[in-house]
Coordinates of C-alpha atoms in Angstrom, one line a residue:
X564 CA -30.4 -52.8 32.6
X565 CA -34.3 -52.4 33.2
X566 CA -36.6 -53.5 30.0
X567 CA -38.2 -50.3 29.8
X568 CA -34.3 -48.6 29.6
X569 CA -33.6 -50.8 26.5
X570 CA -35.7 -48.2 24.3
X571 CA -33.9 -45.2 25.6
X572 CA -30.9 -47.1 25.2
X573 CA -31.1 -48.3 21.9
X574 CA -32.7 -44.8 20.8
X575 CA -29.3 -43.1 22.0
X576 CA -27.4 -45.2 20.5
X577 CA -29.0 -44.3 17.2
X578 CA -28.4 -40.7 17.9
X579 CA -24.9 -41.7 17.9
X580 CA -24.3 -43.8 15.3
X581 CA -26.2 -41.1 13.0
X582 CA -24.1 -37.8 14.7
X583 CA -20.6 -40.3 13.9
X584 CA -22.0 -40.6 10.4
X585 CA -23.1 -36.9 9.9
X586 CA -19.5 -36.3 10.9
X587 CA -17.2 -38.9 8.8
X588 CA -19.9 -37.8 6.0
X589 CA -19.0 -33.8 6.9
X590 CA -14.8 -35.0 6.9
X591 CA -15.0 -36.9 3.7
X592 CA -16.7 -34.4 1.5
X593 CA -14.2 -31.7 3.2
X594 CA -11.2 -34.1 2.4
X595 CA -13.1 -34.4 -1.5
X596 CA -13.0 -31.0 -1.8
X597 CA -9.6 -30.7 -0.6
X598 CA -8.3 -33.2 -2.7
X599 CA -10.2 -31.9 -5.8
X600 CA -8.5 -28.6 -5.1
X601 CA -4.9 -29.7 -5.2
X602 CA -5.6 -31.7 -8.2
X603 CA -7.1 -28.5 -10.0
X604 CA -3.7 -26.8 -8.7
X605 CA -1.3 -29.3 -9.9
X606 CA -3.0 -29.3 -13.5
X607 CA -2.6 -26.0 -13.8
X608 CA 0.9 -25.8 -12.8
X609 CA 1.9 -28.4 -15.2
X610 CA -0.5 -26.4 -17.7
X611 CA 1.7 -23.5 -17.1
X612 CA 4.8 -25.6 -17.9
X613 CA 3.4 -27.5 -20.3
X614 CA 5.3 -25.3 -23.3
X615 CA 8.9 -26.1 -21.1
X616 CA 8.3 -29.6 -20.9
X617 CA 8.1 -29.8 -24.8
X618 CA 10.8 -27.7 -25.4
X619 CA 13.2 -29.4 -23.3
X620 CA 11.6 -32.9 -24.2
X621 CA 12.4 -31.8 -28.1
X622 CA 16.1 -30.5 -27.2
X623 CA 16.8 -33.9 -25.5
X624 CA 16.1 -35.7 -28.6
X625 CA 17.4 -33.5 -31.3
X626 CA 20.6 -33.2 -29.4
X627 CA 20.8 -37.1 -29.2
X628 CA 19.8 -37.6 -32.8
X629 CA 22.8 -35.1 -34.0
X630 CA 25.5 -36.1 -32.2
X631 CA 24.6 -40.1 -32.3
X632 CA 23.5 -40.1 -36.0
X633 CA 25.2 -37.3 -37.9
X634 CA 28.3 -37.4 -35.7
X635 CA 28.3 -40.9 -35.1
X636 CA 29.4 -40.7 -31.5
X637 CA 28.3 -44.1 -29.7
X638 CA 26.6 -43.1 -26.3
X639 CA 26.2 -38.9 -26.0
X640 CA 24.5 -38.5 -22.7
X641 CA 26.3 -35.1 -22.1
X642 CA 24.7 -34.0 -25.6
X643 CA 20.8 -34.4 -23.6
X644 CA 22.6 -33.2 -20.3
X645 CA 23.7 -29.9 -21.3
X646 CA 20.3 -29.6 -23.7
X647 CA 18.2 -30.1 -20.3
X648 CA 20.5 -28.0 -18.2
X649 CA 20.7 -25.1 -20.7
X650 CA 17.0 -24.7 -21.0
X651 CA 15.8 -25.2 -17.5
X652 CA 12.6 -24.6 -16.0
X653 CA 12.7 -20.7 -16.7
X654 CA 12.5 -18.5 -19.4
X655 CA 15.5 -16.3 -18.1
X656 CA 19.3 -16.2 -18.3
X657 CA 19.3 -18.8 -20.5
X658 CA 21.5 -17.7 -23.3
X659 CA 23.9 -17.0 -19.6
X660 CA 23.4 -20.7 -19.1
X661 CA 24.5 -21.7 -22.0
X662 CA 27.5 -20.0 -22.2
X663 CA 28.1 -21.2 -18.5
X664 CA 27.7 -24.6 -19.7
X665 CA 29.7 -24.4 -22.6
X666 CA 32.7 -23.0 -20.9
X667 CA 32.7 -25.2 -17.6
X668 CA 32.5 -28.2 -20.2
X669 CA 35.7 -27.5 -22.1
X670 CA 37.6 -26.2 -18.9
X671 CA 36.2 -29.9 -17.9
X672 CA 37.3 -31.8 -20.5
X673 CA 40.4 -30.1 -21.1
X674 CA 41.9 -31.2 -17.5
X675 CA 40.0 -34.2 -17.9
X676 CA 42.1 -35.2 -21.0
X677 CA 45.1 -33.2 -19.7
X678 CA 45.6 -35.9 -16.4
X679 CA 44.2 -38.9 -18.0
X680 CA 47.6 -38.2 -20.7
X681 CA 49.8 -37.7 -17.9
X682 CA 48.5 -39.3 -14.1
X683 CA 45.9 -42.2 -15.9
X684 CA 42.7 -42.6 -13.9
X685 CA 42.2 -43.4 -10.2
X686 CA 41.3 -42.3 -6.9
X687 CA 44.0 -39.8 -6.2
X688 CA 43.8 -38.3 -9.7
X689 CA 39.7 -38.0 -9.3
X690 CA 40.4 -35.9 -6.3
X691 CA 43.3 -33.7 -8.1
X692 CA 41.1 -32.9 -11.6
X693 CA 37.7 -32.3 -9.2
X694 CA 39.5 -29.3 -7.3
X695 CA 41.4 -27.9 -10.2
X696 CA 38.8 -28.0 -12.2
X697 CA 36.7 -25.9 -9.8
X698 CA 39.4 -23.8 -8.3
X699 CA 40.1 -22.6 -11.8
X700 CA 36.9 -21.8 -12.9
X701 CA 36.2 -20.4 -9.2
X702 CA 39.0 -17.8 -9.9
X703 CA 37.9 -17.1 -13.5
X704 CA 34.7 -15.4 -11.5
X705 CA 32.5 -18.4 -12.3
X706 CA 29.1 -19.0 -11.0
X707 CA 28.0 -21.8 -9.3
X708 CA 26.8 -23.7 -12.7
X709 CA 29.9 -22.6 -14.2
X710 CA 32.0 -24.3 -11.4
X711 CA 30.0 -27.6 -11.1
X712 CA 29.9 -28.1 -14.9
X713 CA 33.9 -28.3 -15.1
X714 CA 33.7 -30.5 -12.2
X715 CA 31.6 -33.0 -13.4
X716 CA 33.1 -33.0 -17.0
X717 CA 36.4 -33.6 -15.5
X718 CA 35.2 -36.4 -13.5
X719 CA 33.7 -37.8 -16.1
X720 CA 36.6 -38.0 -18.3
X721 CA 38.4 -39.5 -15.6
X722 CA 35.8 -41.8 -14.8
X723 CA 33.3 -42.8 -17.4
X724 CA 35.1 -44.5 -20.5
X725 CA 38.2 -42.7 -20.2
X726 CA 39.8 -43.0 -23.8
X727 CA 42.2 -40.7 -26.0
X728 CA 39.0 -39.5 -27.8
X729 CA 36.7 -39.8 -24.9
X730 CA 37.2 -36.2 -24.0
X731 CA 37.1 -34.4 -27.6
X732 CA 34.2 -36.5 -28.3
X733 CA 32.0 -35.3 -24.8
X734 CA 32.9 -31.8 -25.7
X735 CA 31.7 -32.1 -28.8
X736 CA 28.1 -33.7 -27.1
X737 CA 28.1 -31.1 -25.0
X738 CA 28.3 -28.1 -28.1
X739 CA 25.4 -30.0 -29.4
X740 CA 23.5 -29.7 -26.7
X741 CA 24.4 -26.4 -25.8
X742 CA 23.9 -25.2 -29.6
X743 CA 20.0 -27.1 -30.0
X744 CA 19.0 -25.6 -26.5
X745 CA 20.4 -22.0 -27.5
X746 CA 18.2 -22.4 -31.1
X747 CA 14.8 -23.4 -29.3
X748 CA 15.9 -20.8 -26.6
X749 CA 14.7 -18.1 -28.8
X750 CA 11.0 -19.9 -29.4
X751 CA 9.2 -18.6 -26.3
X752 CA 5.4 -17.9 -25.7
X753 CA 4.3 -14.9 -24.9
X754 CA 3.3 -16.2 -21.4
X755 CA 6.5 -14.6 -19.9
X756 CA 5.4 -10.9 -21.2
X757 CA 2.2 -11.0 -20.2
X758 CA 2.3 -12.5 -16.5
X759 CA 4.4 -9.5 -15.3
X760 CA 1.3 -7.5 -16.0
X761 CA -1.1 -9.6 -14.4
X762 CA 0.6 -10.4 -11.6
X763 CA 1.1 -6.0 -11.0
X764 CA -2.5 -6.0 -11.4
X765 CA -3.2 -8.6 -8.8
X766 CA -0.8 -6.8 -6.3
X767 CA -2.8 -3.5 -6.7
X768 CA -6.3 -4.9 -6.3
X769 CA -5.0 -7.3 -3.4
X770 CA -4.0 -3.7 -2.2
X771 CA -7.7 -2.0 -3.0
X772 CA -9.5 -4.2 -1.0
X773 CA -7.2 -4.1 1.8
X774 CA -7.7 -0.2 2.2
X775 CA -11.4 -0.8 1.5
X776 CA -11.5 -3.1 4.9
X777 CA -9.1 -0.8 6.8
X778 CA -12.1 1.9 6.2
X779 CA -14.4 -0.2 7.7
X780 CA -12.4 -1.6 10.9
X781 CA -11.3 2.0 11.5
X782 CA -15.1 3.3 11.4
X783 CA -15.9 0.4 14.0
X784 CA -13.0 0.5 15.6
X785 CA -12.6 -3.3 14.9
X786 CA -8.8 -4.2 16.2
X787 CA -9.1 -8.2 15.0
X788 CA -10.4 -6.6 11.8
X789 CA -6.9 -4.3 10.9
X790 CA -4.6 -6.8 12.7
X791 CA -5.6 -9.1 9.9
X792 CA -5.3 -6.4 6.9
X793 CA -1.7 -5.8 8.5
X794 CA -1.2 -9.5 7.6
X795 CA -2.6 -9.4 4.5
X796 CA -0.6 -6.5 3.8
X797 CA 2.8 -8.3 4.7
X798 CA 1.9 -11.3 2.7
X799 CA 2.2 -9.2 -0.8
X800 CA 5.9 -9.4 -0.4
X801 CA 5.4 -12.6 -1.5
X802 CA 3.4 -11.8 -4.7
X803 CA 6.4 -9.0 -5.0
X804 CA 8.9 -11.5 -5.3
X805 CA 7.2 -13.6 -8.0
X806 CA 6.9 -9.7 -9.8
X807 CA 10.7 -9.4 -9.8
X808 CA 11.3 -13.1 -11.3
X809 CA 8.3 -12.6 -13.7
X810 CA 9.7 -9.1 -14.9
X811 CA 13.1 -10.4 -15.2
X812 CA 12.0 -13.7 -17.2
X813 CA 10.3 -11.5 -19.6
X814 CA 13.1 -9.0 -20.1
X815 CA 15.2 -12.0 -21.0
X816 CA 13.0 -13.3 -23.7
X817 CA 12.5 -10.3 -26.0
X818 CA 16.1 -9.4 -25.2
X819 CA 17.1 -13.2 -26.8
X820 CA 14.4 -13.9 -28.9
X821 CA 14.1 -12.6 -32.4
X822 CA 10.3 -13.6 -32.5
X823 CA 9.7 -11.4 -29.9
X824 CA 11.3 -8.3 -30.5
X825 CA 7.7 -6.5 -31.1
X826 CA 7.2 -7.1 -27.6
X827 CA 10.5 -5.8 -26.2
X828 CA 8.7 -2.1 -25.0
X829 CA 5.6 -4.3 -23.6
X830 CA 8.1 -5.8 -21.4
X831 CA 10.3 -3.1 -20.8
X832 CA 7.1 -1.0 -19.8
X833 CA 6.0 -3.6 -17.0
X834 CA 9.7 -3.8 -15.8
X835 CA 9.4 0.2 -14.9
X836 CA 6.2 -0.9 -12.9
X837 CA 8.2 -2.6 -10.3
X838 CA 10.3 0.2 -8.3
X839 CA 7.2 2.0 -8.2
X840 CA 5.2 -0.3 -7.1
X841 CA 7.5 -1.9 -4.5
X842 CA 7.2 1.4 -2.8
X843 CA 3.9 1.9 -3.0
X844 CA 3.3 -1.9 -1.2
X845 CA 5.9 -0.7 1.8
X846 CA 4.1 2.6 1.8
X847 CA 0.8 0.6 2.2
X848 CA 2.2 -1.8 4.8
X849 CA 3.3 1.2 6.8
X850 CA -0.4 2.6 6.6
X851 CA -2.1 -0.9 7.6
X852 CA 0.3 -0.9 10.5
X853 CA -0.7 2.8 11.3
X854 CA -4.8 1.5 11.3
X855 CA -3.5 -1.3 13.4
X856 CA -2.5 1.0 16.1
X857 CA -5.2 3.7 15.8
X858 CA -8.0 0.8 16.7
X859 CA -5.6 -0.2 19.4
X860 CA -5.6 3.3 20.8
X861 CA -9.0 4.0 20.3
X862 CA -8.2 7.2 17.8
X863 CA -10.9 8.2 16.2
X864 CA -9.8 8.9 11.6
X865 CA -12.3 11.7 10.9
X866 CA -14.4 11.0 8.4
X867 CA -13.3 13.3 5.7
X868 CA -9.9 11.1 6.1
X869 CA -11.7 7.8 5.6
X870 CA -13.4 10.0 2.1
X871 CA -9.7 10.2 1.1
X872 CA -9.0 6.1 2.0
X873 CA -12.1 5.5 -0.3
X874 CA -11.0 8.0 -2.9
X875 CA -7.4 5.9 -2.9
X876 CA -9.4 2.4 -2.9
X877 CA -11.1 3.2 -6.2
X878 CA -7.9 4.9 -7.8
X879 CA -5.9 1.6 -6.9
X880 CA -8.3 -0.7 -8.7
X881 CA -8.9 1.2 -11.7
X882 CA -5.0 1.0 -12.4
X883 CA -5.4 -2.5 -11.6
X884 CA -8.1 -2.6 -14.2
X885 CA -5.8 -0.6 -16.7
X886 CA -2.9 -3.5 -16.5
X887 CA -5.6 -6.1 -16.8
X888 CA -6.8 -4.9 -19.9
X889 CA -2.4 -4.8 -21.1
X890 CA -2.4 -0.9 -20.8
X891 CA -0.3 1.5 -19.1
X892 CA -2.7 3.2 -16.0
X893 CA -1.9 6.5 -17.8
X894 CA -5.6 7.4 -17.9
X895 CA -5.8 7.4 -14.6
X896 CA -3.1 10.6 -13.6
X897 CA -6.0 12.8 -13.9
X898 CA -8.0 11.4 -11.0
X899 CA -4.8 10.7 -8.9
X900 CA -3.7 14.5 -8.8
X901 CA -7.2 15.4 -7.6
X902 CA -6.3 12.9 -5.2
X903 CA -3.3 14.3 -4.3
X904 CA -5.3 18.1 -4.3
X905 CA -8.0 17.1 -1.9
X906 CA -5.3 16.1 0.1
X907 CA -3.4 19.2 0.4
X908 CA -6.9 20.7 2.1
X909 CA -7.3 17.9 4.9
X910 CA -6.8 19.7 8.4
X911 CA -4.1 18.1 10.2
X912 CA -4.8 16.9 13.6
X913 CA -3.3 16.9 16.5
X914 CA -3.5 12.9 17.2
X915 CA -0.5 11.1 15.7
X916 CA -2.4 8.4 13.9
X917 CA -4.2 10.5 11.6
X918 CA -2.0 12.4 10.5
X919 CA 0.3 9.4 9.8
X920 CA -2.8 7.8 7.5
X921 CA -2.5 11.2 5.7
X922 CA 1.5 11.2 5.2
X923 CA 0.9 7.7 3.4
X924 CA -1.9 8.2 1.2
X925 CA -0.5 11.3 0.3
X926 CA 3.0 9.3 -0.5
X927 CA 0.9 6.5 -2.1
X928 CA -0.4 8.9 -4.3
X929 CA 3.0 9.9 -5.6
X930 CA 4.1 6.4 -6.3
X931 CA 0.9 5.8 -7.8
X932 CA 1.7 8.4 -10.1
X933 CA 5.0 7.2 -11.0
X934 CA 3.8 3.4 -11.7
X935 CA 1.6 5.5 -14.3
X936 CA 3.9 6.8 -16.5
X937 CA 4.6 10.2 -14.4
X938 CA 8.1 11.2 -13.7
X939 CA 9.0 11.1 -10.0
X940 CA 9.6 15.1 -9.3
X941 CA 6.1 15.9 -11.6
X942 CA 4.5 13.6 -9.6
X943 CA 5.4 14.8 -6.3
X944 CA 4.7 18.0 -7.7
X945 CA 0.9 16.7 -8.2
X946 CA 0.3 16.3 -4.2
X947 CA 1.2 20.1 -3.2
X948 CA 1.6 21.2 0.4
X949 CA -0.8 21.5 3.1
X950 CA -2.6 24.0 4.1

């Protein structure tokens, strides 16, 4: 290399070094960011259980501490086993838990007892009391918990110092267990009433702002632009699913708890919000799927139909708003049916497209008016015919 190349070389080399620095720089703060992201998530799921973990945590021990120390057993495990299993991670079907539990541990011990008196304990008689055990609580109509509880119990008898009071004293444990988990059962936050309602709320303005880009990409006839609302549209299912397991969690706790009972037509009142709802999402799925293919056509929506869109935008977040602030969107059925009106006045074109994205809103309307309170015939009542 010359000596007056060195420079340029050198000076390129620099450029280099400093773009590869600018660039690990750029990867590291994106990889901080990320990092700091899913450490904000994970706190805030185990905020979320934080109440469980307690409860379950407190069960454990007060189980332990009753059978050990009031009932003198010398090792209850099963009394912490059926405490944990009882309670679960969830706030529903747990009194149907611990009756589950309950009955697949005496079925359990019983024939655990029953062929440790007659057979004694080994291989063959493992495999005998395991599929008895599970066949009989199969045919009773068990459930899967049901069925694996008698299983295990019976092995254990079998398996895990096998005695003549081995068995009376694990069902005993497991009483104690179930009994504690059933008492703390009925102590529940409020969590589980209100996240039904917030989670509707997040569905329907998710659903508002969809519409409110669906106006735009059909104005500019933007095809990327409603392919990805479609998507967006699909992906409520999702948030749908976590409504039906919120709404059924919180049904359970006011039905079970008698510290919650005030909040048994709060709960109720959400739980109506989901059939309604559920159609309204299809509906609106339907409709994104409809915008999809107008761009893809090149249909032109007249105007006075994107009016309507905007008029359904604004109608969808207040009710969002509504559930929010933990009230029924009832205030809202008076701006819905002029929805429903204007509707009824729209020409109809002769294009397929539009008048599809006027068959929805008008059926979005009615659902709407249904997840507010209004009965289903009075509320397609409120959207009359066309003109």
């Amino acid at each position: 290399m010359a000596d007056d190349d060195e420079p340029r070389f050198l000076h390129g080399t620099g450029r280099a070094l400093q773009r590869a620095s600018i660039r690990a720089f750029d990867l590291s703060e994106r990889t901080a960011r990320r990092g700091w992201r899913s450490q904000v998530r994970r706190v805030s799921r185990w905020r979320s259980r934080l109440f469980m973990i307690v409860q379950i945590s407190l069960a454990a021990g007060v189980s332990w501490w009753i059978a050990h120390d009031l009932l003198g057993h010398y090792a209850p495990f099963l009394s912490t086993v059926a405490a944990i299993i009882c309670l679960g991670f969830s706030f529903g079907q747990r009194l149907g838990r611990v009756v589950e539990v309950a009955v697949g541990v005496t079925v359990g011990v019983f024939l655990g007892d029953l062929f440790v008196a007659m057979f004694g304990t080994g291989v063959w008689q493992i495999v005998l009391v395991v599929g008895v055990a599970m066949s009989l609580t199969t045919w009773l109509g068990a459930r899967t918990l049901m069925v694996t509880q008698s299983a295990v119990q019976a092995a254990a008898v079998l398996t895990v110092l096998p005695g003549v009071d081995a068995g009376v004293s694990r069902w005993q444990d497991a009483l104690v267990g179930c009994a504690v988990a059933l008492v703390l059962a009925t102590v529940a936050p409020t969590s589980p009433i209100t996240r039904p309602r917030l989670i509707a709320a997040k569905v329907l303005h998710e659903a508002a702002f969809s519409v409110r880009a669906m106006v735009e990409a059909l104005r500019r006839g933007d095809e990327e632009e409603t392919e990805q609302i479609l998507q967006r549209a699909r992906a409520t299912e999702q948030e749908m699913s976590k409504l039906l397991t919120a709404t059924a969690e919180g049904t359970a706790v006011v039905r079970t708890s008698p510290f919650l009972r005030r909040h048994r037509e709060e709960a109720f009142q959400v739980a109506d919000l989901v059939v309604p709802l559920d159609r309204f999402i299809r509906n609106l799925r339907v409709l994104a799927r409809r915008a999809a293919v107008a761009t893809w056509r090149d249909e032109q929506v007249p105007e006075e139909y994107l009016e309507l869109l905007t008029g359904l935008a604004q109608a969808i977040d207040e009710c969002a708003a509504e559930l929010f602030a933990r009230r029924l969107p009832t205030a809202k059925l008076g701006m819905l049916r002029e929805l429903g009106e204007r509707s009824a006045h729209i020409p109809i074109l002769p294009r397929l497209s539009p008048t599809v994205i006027l068959a929805q809103v008008r059926s979005m309307l009615v659902d709407l008016m249904e997840l507010c309170g209004e009965d289903y015939t009075d509320a397609r009542d409120r959207v009359p015919d066309m003109d």
